[in-house]
PDB file of C-alpha atoms in Angstrom:
ATOM      1  CA  MET A  28      15.643  17.805  29.589  1.00  0.00           C
ATOM      2  CA  ASN A  29      16.687  17.066  26.055  1.00  0.00           C
ATOM      3  CA  MET A  30      18.490  13.767  26.120  1.00  0.00           C
ATOM      4  CA  GLU A  31      17.562  13.214  22.481  1.00  0.00           C
ATOM      5  CA  ALA A  32      20.230  15.511  21.138  1.00  0.00           C
ATOM      6  CA  GLY A  33      23.353  13.751  20.000  1.00  0.00           C
ATOM      7  CA  ARG A  34      21.801  10.302  19.598  1.00  0.00           C
ATOM      8  CA  SER A  35      23.052   8.648  16.449  1.00  0.00           C
ATOM      9  CA  PHE A  36      23.117   5.457  14.429  1.00  0.00           C
ATOM     10  CA  SER A  37      25.311   4.188  11.633  1.00  0.00           C
ATOM     11  CA  PHE A  38      25.787   1.078   9.536  1.00  0.00           C
ATOM     12  CA  VAL A  39      27.454  -0.139   6.344  1.00  0.00           C
ATOM     13  CA  PHE A  40      25.863  -2.229   3.597  1.00  0.00           C
ATOM     14  CA  LEU A  41      26.787  -3.524   0.169  1.00  0.00           C
ATOM     15  CA  SER A  42      25.401  -1.641  -2.863  1.00  0.00           C
ATOM     16  CA  GLY A  43      22.337  -3.193  -4.546  1.00  0.00           C
ATOM     17  CA  GLU A  44      18.663  -2.411  -5.241  1.00  0.00           C
ATOM     18  CA  SER A  45      17.230  -4.773  -2.647  1.00  0.00           C
ATOM     19  CA  ALA A  46      19.982  -3.690  -0.260  1.00  0.00           C
ATOM     20  CA  VAL A  47      18.624  -0.121  -0.479  1.00  0.00           C
ATOM     21  CA  ARG A  48      15.186  -1.403   0.480  1.00  0.00           C
ATOM     22  CA  ALA A  49      16.623  -3.191   3.516  1.00  0.00           C
ATOM     23  CA  ALA A  50      18.701  -0.138   4.466  1.00  0.00           C
ATOM     24  CA  LEU A  51      15.640   2.129   4.302  1.00  0.00           C
ATOM     25  CA  LYS A  52      13.767  -0.247   6.577  1.00  0.00           C
ATOM     26  CA  ARG A  53      16.619  -0.045   9.057  1.00  0.00           C
ATOM     27  CA  ILE A  54      16.711   3.757   8.820  1.00  0.00           C
ATOM     28  CA  THR A  55      12.966   4.172   9.353  1.00  0.00           C
ATOM     29  CA  GLY A  56      13.209   1.884  12.397  1.00  0.00           C
ATOM     30  CA  ALA A  57      16.039   3.984  13.825  1.00  0.00           C
ATOM     31  CA  LEU A  58      14.057   7.193  13.174  1.00  0.00           C
ATOM     32  CA  GLU A  59      11.055   5.745  15.016  1.00  0.00           C
ATOM     33  CA  ASP A  60      13.352   5.176  17.978  1.00  0.00           C
ATOM     34  CA  LEU A  61      14.422   8.824  17.684  1.00  0.00           C
ATOM     35  CA  GLU A  62      10.721   9.740  17.953  1.00  0.00           C
ATOM     36  CA  LEU A  63      10.266  11.363  14.570  1.00  0.00           C
ATOM     37  CA  THR A  64       6.693  11.675  13.294  1.00  0.00           C
ATOM     38  CA  ARG A  65       5.392   9.468  10.483  1.00  0.00           C
ATOM     39  CA  GLU A  66       5.516  12.414   8.105  1.00  0.00           C
ATOM     40  CA  GLU A  67       9.124  13.238   8.999  1.00  0.00           C
ATOM     41  CA  ILE A  68      10.104   9.604   8.601  1.00  0.00           C
ATOM     42  CA  GLY A  69       8.332   9.556   5.229  1.00  0.00           C
ATOM     43  CA  SER A  70      10.355  12.566   4.064  1.00  0.00           C
ATOM     44  CA  ALA A  71      13.624  11.042   5.266  1.00  0.00           C
ATOM     45  CA  GLU A  72      12.805   7.749   3.566  1.00  0.00           C
ATOM     46  CA  MET A  73      11.968   9.514   0.315  1.00  0.00           C
ATOM     47  CA  VAL A  74      15.174  11.585   0.316  1.00  0.00           C
ATOM     48  CA  LEU A  75      17.500   8.765   1.372  1.00  0.00           C
ATOM     49  CA  GLY A  76      15.826   6.389  -1.084  1.00  0.00           C
ATOM     50  CA  GLU A  77      16.748   8.740  -3.929  1.00  0.00           C
ATOM     51  CA  VAL A  78      20.275   9.344  -2.627  1.00  0.00           C
ATOM     52  CA  LEU A  79      21.016   5.654  -2.018  1.00  0.00           C
ATOM     53  CA  ASN A  80      19.513   4.509  -5.329  1.00  0.00           C
ATOM     54  CA  ASN A  81      21.640   7.133  -7.040  1.00  0.00           C
ATOM     55  CA  VAL A  82      24.744   5.615  -5.448  1.00  0.00           C
ATOM     56  CA  VAL A  83      23.652   2.128  -6.553  1.00  0.00           C
ATOM     57  CA  GLU A  84      22.705   3.133 -10.113  1.00  0.00           C
ATOM     58  CA  HIS A  85      25.353   5.764 -10.876  1.00  0.00           C
ATOM     59  CA  ALA A  86      28.260   5.822  -8.411  1.00  0.00           C
ATOM     60  CA  TYR A  87      28.654   2.028  -8.508  1.00  0.00           C
ATOM     61  CA  GLY A  88      26.492   1.315 -11.569  1.00  0.00           C
ATOM     62  CA  ALA A  89      25.198  -2.002 -12.854  1.00  0.00           C
ATOM     63  CA  HIS A  90      28.583  -3.733 -12.982  1.00  0.00           C
ATOM     64  CA  LEU A  91      30.108  -2.639  -9.710  1.00  0.00           C
ATOM     65  CA  SER A  92      29.221  -3.061  -6.100  1.00  0.00           C
ATOM     66  CA  GLY A  93      30.790  -1.695  -2.966  1.00  0.00           C
ATOM     67  CA  PRO A  94      30.164  -0.457   0.532  1.00  0.00           C
ATOM     68  CA  ILE A  95      27.743   2.329   1.396  1.00  0.00           C
ATOM     69  CA  GLU A  96      28.089   3.825   4.837  1.00  0.00           C
ATOM     70  CA  LEU A  97      25.170   5.644   6.371  1.00  0.00           C
ATOM     71  CA  ARG A  98      25.114   7.695   9.523  1.00  0.00           C
ATOM     72  CA  GLY A  99      22.241   9.618  11.112  1.00  0.00           C
ATOM     73  CA  GLU A 100      22.540  11.952  14.047  1.00  0.00           C
ATOM     74  CA  ARG A 101      19.705  13.511  15.997  1.00  0.00           C
ATOM     75  CA  LEU A 102      20.252  17.217  16.485  1.00  0.00           C
ATOM     76  CA  THR A 103      17.928  19.838  17.922  1.00  0.00           C
ATOM     77  CA  GLY A 104      15.098  20.191  15.402  1.00  0.00           C
ATOM     78  CA  ALA A 105      16.709  17.970  12.789  1.00  0.00           C
ATOM     79  CA  VAL A 106      18.384  14.740  11.837  1.00  0.00           C
ATOM     80  CA  ARG A 107      21.685  15.089   9.998  1.00  0.00           C
ATOM     81  CA  PHE A 108      22.585  12.293   7.589  1.00  0.00           C
ATOM     82  CA  ARG A 109      25.910  11.391   6.004  1.00  0.00           C
ATOM     83  CA  VAL A 110      26.197   8.922   3.122  1.00  0.00           C
ATOM     84  CA  ARG A 111      29.600   7.676   1.972  1.00  0.00           C
ATOM     85  CA  ASP A 112      30.531   5.387  -0.910  1.00  0.00           C
ATOM     86  CA  ARG A 113      33.606   4.381  -2.918  1.00  0.00           C
ATOM     87  CA  GLY A 114      31.994   4.564  -6.358  1.00  0.00           C
ATOM     88  CA  THR A 115      32.484   6.978  -9.263  1.00  0.00           C
ATOM     89  CA  GLU A 116      32.400  10.655  -8.389  1.00  0.00           C
ATOM     90  CA  MET A 117      29.455  12.925  -9.223  1.00  0.00           C
ATOM     91  CA  PRO A 118      29.657  14.517 -12.675  1.00  0.00           C
ATOM     92  CA  GLN A 119      31.472  17.899 -12.331  1.00  0.00           C
ATOM     93  CA  GLN A 120      32.121  16.864  -8.709  1.00  0.00           C
ATOM     94  CA  SER A 121      28.909  18.569  -7.687  1.00  0.00           C
ATOM     95  CA  LEU A 122      25.338  17.698  -6.737  1.00  0.00           C
ATOM     96  CA  PRO A 123      22.762  17.598  -9.517  1.00  0.00           C
ATOM     97  CA  ARG A 124      20.318  20.484  -9.347  1.00  0.00           C
ATOM     98  CA  GLY A 125      16.727  20.105  -8.341  1.00  0.00           C
ATOM     99  CA  GLY A 126      14.452  21.293 -11.159  1.00  0.00           C
ATOM    100  CA  LEU A 127      11.512  19.273 -12.404  1.00  0.00           C
ATOM    101  CA  PRO A 128      11.826  17.571 -15.799  1.00  0.00           C
ATOM    102  CA  PRO A 129       9.865  19.272 -18.621  1.00  0.00           C
ATOM    103  CA  MET A 130       6.228  18.085 -18.758  1.00  0.00           C
ATOM    104  CA  GLY A 131       6.067  18.258 -22.543  1.00  0.00           C
ATOM    105  CA  ASN A 132       2.947  18.989 -24.563  1.00  0.00           C
ATOM    106  CA  SER A 133       1.405  15.567 -24.965  1.00  0.00           C
ATOM    107  CA  LEU A 134       0.935  12.247 -23.203  1.00  0.00           C
ATOM    108  CA  ALA A 135       3.890  10.751 -25.076  1.00  0.00           C
ATOM    109  CA  ASP A 136       6.151  13.586 -23.871  1.00  0.00           C
ATOM    110  CA  LEU A 137       5.465  13.086 -20.160  1.00  0.00           C
ATOM    111  CA  PRO A 138       8.684  12.481 -18.209  1.00  0.00           C
ATOM    112  CA  GLU A 139       9.272   8.987 -16.785  1.00  0.00           C
ATOM    113  CA  GLY A 140      12.282  10.023 -14.748  1.00  0.00           C
ATOM    114  CA  GLY A 141      14.351  12.940 -13.555  1.00  0.00           C
ATOM    115  CA  PHE A 142      12.263  13.445 -10.400  1.00  0.00           C
ATOM    116  CA  GLY A 143      14.785  12.168  -7.868  1.00  0.00           C
ATOM    117  CA  TRP A 144      17.000  15.175  -7.195  1.00  0.00           C
ATOM    118  CA  HIS A 145      13.980  17.445  -7.221  1.00  0.00           C
ATOM    119  CA  LEU A 146      12.520  15.404  -4.340  1.00  0.00           C
ATOM    120  CA  VAL A 147      15.850  15.554  -2.502  1.00  0.00           C
ATOM    121  CA  HIS A 148      16.154  19.337  -2.883  1.00  0.00           C
ATOM    122  CA  SER A 149      12.482  19.826  -1.946  1.00  0.00           C
ATOM    123  CA  LEU A 150      12.679  17.964   1.366  1.00  0.00           C
ATOM    124  CA  ALA A 151      16.290  18.161   2.570  1.00  0.00           C
ATOM    125  CA  LEU A 152      18.261  21.139   3.869  1.00  0.00           C
ATOM    126  CA  ASP A 153      21.983  21.922   3.949  1.00  0.00           C
ATOM    127  CA  LEU A 154      22.924  19.549   1.157  1.00  0.00           C
ATOM    128  CA  SER A 155      26.627  19.162   0.610  1.00  0.00           C
ATOM    129  CA  TYR A 156      28.848  16.903  -1.456  1.00  0.00           C
ATOM    130  CA  GLN A 157      32.562  16.309  -1.426  1.00  0.00           C
ATOM    131  CA  ARG A 158      34.976  13.828  -2.901  1.00  0.00           C
ATOM    132  CA  ALA A 159      38.219  12.984  -1.123  1.00  0.00           C
ATOM    133  CA  ASP A 160      40.578   9.982  -1.259  1.00  0.00           C
ATOM    134  CA  GLY A 161      38.235   8.042  -3.558  1.00  0.00           C
ATOM    135  CA  VAL A 162      35.244   8.507  -1.251  1.00  0.00           C
ATOM    136  CA  ASN A 163      32.014  10.345  -2.077  1.00  0.00           C
ATOM    137  CA  GLU A 164      30.447  12.018   0.927  1.00  0.00           C
ATOM    138  CA  LEU A 165      26.978  13.507   0.814  1.00  0.00           C
ATOM    139  CA  CYS A 166      25.453  15.235   3.836  1.00  0.00           C
ATOM    140  CA  LEU A 167      21.923  16.481   4.305  1.00  0.00           C
ATOM    141  CA  THR A 168      19.487  17.514   7.009  1.00  0.00           C
ATOM    142  CA  ILE A 169      15.859  16.518   7.484  1.00  0.00           C
ATOM    143  CA  PRO A 170      14.083  18.970   9.777  1.00  0.00           C
ATOM    144  CA  CYS A 171      11.906  17.522  12.539  1.00  0.00           C
ATOM    145  CA  GLN A 172      10.138  18.516  15.695  1.00  0.00           C
ATOM    146  CA  ASP A 173      11.738  17.762  19.013  1.00  0.00           C
ATOM    147  CA  ALA A 174      10.081  15.301  21.354  1.00  0.00           C
ATOM    148  CA  GLY A 175       7.277  17.014  23.220  1.00  0.00           C
ATOM    149  CA  GLY A 176       6.331  19.156  20.244  1.00  0.00           C
ATOM    150  CA  PRO A 177       7.588  22.429  18.823  1.00  0.00           C
ATOM    151  CA  ASN A 178       6.843  24.412  21.976  1.00  0.00           C
ATOM    152  CA  SER A 179       8.622  22.191  24.440  1.00  0.00           C
ATOM    153  CA  ASP A 180      11.542  23.639  26.348  1.00  0.00           C
ATOM    154  CA  ARG A 181      14.749  23.248  24.472  1.00  0.00           C
ATOM    155  CA  VAL A 182      18.091  22.915  26.116  1.00  0.00           C
ATOM    156  CA  PHE A 183      20.764  24.851  24.303  1.00  0.00           C
ATOM    157  CA  SER A 184      24.128  23.839  25.556  1.00  0.00           C
TER     158      SER A 184
ATOM    159  CA  MET B 174       4.127  -8.044  -8.465  1.00  0.00           C
ATOM    160  CA  ASP B 175       0.777  -8.892  -6.918  1.00  0.00           C
ATOM    161  CA  ILE B 176      -2.053  -6.789  -8.363  1.00  0.00           C
ATOM    162  CA  THR B 177      -5.712  -7.635  -7.660  1.00  0.00           C
ATOM    163  CA  CYS B 178      -8.178  -6.803 -10.443  1.00  0.00           C
ATOM    164  CA  ASP B 179     -11.884  -6.158 -10.268  1.00  0.00           C
ATOM    165  CA  GLU B 180     -14.132  -4.993 -13.131  1.00  0.00           C
ATOM    166  CA  GLN B 181     -17.259  -3.008 -12.313  1.00  0.00           C
ATOM    167  CA  SER B 182     -19.404  -0.774 -14.534  1.00  0.00           C
ATOM    168  CA  ASP B 183     -16.905  -0.971 -17.425  1.00  0.00           C
ATOM    169  CA  MET B 184     -14.119   0.136 -15.110  1.00  0.00           C
ATOM    170  CA  LEU B 185     -11.093  -1.902 -14.188  1.00  0.00           C
ATOM    171  CA  PHE B 186      -9.844  -1.491 -10.637  1.00  0.00           C
ATOM    172  CA  ALA B 187      -6.278  -2.658 -10.179  1.00  0.00           C
ATOM    173  CA  ARG B 188      -5.130  -2.763  -6.565  1.00  0.00           C
ATOM    174  CA  VAL B 189      -1.408  -2.996  -5.961  1.00  0.00           C
ATOM    175  CA  GLU B 190      -0.911  -5.431  -3.082  1.00  0.00           C
ATOM    176  CA  ALA B 191       2.760  -4.523  -2.554  1.00  0.00           C
ATOM    177  CA  GLU B 192       3.864  -2.033   0.097  1.00  0.00           C
ATOM    178  CA  ARG B 193       6.385  -0.406  -2.205  1.00  0.00           C
ATOM    179  CA  ILE B 194       6.750   0.613  -5.837  1.00  0.00           C
ATOM    180  CA  ASP B 195      10.460   1.432  -5.715  1.00  0.00           C
ATOM    181  CA  ALA B 196      13.540   1.050  -7.903  1.00  0.00           C
ATOM    182  CA  ALA B 197      13.615  -2.688  -7.171  1.00  0.00           C
ATOM    183  CA  ALA B 198       9.946  -3.169  -8.143  1.00  0.00           C
ATOM    184  CA  ALA B 199       9.310  -0.534 -10.837  1.00  0.00           C
ATOM    185  CA  LEU B 200       9.932  -2.774 -13.842  1.00  0.00           C
ATOM    186  CA  GLN B 201       7.808  -5.639 -12.471  1.00  0.00           C
ATOM    187  CA  PHE B 202       5.002  -3.203 -11.746  1.00  0.00           C
ATOM    188  CA  LYS B 203       5.097  -1.797 -15.272  1.00  0.00           C
ATOM    189  CA  GLU B 204       5.092  -5.243 -16.882  1.00  0.00           C
ATOM    190  CA  ALA B 205       2.247  -6.475 -14.650  1.00  0.00           C
ATOM    191  CA  MET B 206       0.148  -3.420 -15.519  1.00  0.00           C
ATOM    192  CA  ARG B 207       0.914  -3.805 -19.220  1.00  0.00           C
ATOM    193  CA  GLU B 208      -0.492  -7.351 -19.115  1.00  0.00           C
ATOM    194  CA  ILE B 209      -3.510  -6.401 -17.029  1.00  0.00           C
ATOM    195  CA  ALA B 210      -4.467  -3.452 -19.235  1.00  0.00           C
ATOM    196  CA  GLY B 211      -3.898  -5.512 -22.386  1.00  0.00           C
ATOM    197  CA  ALA B 212      -6.119  -8.365 -21.172  1.00  0.00           C
ATOM    198  CA  SER B 213      -9.025  -6.129 -20.155  1.00  0.00           C
ATOM    199  CA  GLY B 214     -11.503  -4.434 -22.471  1.00  0.00           C
ATOM    200  CA  ALA B 215     -12.219  -1.672 -19.951  1.00  0.00           C
ATOM    201  CA  ALA B 216     -11.396   1.778 -21.280  1.00  0.00           C
ATOM    202  CA  HIS B 217     -11.180   3.261 -17.791  1.00  0.00           C
ATOM    203  CA  VAL B 218      -8.597   1.885 -15.396  1.00  0.00           C
ATOM    204  CA  VAL B 219      -8.282   2.967 -11.758  1.00  0.00           C
ATOM    205  CA  LEU B 220      -4.996   2.161 -10.065  1.00  0.00           C
ATOM    206  CA  ASP B 221      -5.745   1.619  -6.376  1.00  0.00           C
ATOM    207  CA  LEU B 222      -2.662   2.566  -4.339  1.00  0.00           C
ATOM    208  CA  SER B 223      -4.295   2.328  -0.914  1.00  0.00           C
ATOM    209  CA  ARG B 224      -1.965  -0.478   0.199  1.00  0.00           C
ATOM    210  CA  VAL B 225       1.188   1.205  -1.100  1.00  0.00           C
ATOM    211  CA  GLU B 226       3.150   3.052   1.577  1.00  0.00           C
ATOM    212  CA  PHE B 227       6.092   4.173  -0.519  1.00  0.00           C
ATOM    213  CA  VAL B 228       6.715   5.217  -4.131  1.00  0.00           C
ATOM    214  CA  ASP B 229      10.138   6.543  -5.131  1.00  0.00           C
ATOM    215  CA  SER B 230      11.096   8.401  -8.320  1.00  0.00           C
ATOM    216  CA  SER B 231      11.513   5.111 -10.209  1.00  0.00           C
ATOM    217  CA  GLY B 232       8.072   3.967  -9.080  1.00  0.00           C
ATOM    218  CA  LEU B 233       6.579   7.315 -10.048  1.00  0.00           C
ATOM    219  CA  GLY B 234       8.229   7.026 -13.476  1.00  0.00           C
ATOM    220  CA  ALA B 235       6.716   3.557 -13.869  1.00  0.00           C
ATOM    221  CA  ILE B 236       3.214   4.832 -13.045  1.00  0.00           C
ATOM    222  CA  VAL B 237       3.627   7.579 -15.671  1.00  0.00           C
ATOM    223  CA  ALA B 238       4.908   4.948 -18.110  1.00  0.00           C
ATOM    224  CA  VAL B 239       1.767   2.855 -17.525  1.00  0.00           C
ATOM    225  CA  MET B 240      -0.393   5.887 -18.289  1.00  0.00           C
ATOM    226  CA  LYS B 241       1.566   6.435 -21.491  1.00  0.00           C
ATOM    227  CA  LEU B 242       1.350   2.835 -22.643  1.00  0.00           C
ATOM    228  CA  MET B 243      -2.439   2.997 -22.359  1.00  0.00           C
ATOM    229  CA  GLY B 244      -2.212   5.675 -25.013  1.00  0.00           C
ATOM    230  CA  ASN B 245      -5.115   7.910 -25.876  1.00  0.00           C
ATOM    231  CA  THR B 246      -7.678   5.110 -26.004  1.00  0.00           C
ATOM    232  CA  LYS B 247      -7.649   4.138 -22.312  1.00  0.00           C
ATOM    233  CA  ARG B 248      -7.776   6.327 -19.265  1.00  0.00           C
ATOM    234  CA  LEU B 249      -5.776   5.788 -16.080  1.00  0.00           C
ATOM    235  CA  ASP B 250      -6.901   7.344 -12.795  1.00  0.00           C
ATOM    236  CA  LEU B 251      -5.363   6.897  -9.356  1.00  0.00           C
ATOM    237  CA  ALA B 252      -7.115   6.239  -6.062  1.00  0.00           C
ATOM    238  CA  GLY B 253      -6.289   5.835  -2.376  1.00  0.00           C
ATOM    239  CA  LEU B 254      -2.961   7.638  -2.138  1.00  0.00           C
ATOM    240  CA  THR B 255      -1.376   7.161   1.303  1.00  0.00           C
ATOM    241  CA  PRO B 256       0.311  10.274   2.817  1.00  0.00           C
ATOM    242  CA  THR B 257       3.898   9.705   1.661  1.00  0.00           C
ATOM    243  CA  VAL B 258       2.780   8.645  -1.825  1.00  0.00           C
ATOM    244  CA  ASP B 259       0.522  11.687  -2.058  1.00  0.00           C
ATOM    245  CA  LYS B 260       3.504  13.870  -1.162  1.00  0.00           C
ATOM    246  CA  VAL B 261       5.605  12.434  -4.010  1.00  0.00           C
ATOM    247  CA  PHE B 262       2.848  13.274  -6.512  1.00  0.00           C
ATOM    248  CA  ARG B 263       2.435  16.799  -5.131  1.00  0.00           C
ATOM    249  CA  LEU B 264       6.152  17.622  -4.980  1.00  0.00           C
ATOM    250  CA  THR B 265       6.701  16.490  -8.583  1.00  0.00           C
ATOM    251  CA  ARG B 266       3.462  18.154  -9.797  1.00  0.00           C
ATOM    252  CA  MET B 267       2.360  14.797 -11.156  1.00  0.00           C
ATOM    253  CA  ASP B 268      -0.867  15.354  -9.192  1.00  0.00           C
ATOM    254  CA  SER B 269      -1.812  17.729 -12.026  1.00  0.00           C
ATOM    255  CA  ILE B 270      -1.385  15.015 -14.673  1.00  0.00           C
ATOM    256  CA  PHE B 271      -3.590  12.336 -13.095  1.00  0.00           C
ATOM    257  CA  THR B 272      -7.164  12.393 -11.849  1.00  0.00           C
ATOM    258  CA  ILE B 273      -6.775  11.306  -8.231  1.00  0.00           C
ATOM    259  CA  HIS B 274      -9.731   9.892  -6.286  1.00  0.00           C
ATOM    260  CA  ALA B 275      -9.848   9.640  -2.486  1.00  0.00           C
ATOM    261  CA  ASP B 276     -10.678   5.948  -2.795  1.00  0.00           C
ATOM    262  CA  VAL B 277     -12.134   3.332  -5.137  1.00  0.00           C
ATOM    263  CA  ALA B 278     -15.714   3.994  -3.963  1.00  0.00           C
ATOM    264  CA  ASP B 279     -15.320   7.657  -4.931  1.00  0.00           C
ATOM    265  CA  ALA B 280     -14.022   6.770  -8.385  1.00  0.00           C
ATOM    266  CA  LEU B 281     -16.933   4.392  -8.934  1.00  0.00           C
ATOM    267  CA  ALA B 282     -19.558   6.850  -7.679  1.00  0.00           C
ATOM    268  CA  LEU B 283     -18.197   9.574  -9.936  1.00  0.00           C
ATOM    269  CA  HIS B 284     -18.227   7.235 -12.917  1.00  0.00           C
ATOM    270  CA  ARG B 285     -21.812   6.085 -12.233  1.00  0.00           C
ATOM    271  CA  ALA B 286     -22.964   9.676 -11.846  1.00  0.00           C
ATOM    272  CA  GLY B 287     -21.601  10.171 -15.373  1.00  0.00           C
TER     273      GLY B 287
END
């Protein structure tokens, strides 16, 4: 019996660096309740950390603050997340791509940033972004095993 | 940021006592490490991350920045990466830039073996 499917959580918080930390703590707690493994929770935390910090640093920026709404829904073999904010839209109204920053040829050339979207693209599936009525909406999926392991009986209904 | 230092065999071991090096802590971490490295004469620094559960892209950038500010005269190795932190280094290929030891004891043994 798969009663896990369809379970969800959602909350709203005010943009800010320490607010992201608190939100991630709340998310990892909710994912523990949804019986994700430590590794899956680690991936989700990494991806959502990058996405939420991007909202704080770029959509709202240093001089603005506003609400960020987060929703997670347990599906079969995955958790689907939706992040909404009322900040500035993404440049070109599209998601940044995922490549790694150039490594350069010397110590001084090593990149100190530009890793975030690469991590997001590496760990999340089905990324989508849309802007409507002044709201940014980003959706993504983190794959995970269903309770009972990958070989447990699944209920498709 | 709380960082515990221990010098042994001309090596400086700096253990980060915080659970996270994230966007909110990256700058503090970098400044703390700048002071620690500046105050020590050790040419070989090992950053012990065994108590750190989470590093985001800002934290990773700060660790790279610390390596850069040591310049070509000091060496920065890493030790004790927890699973999620290890994953960040692998996914960004930064595991190829740093020498990464399983733990502090390993780093010390390797150094003593010359």
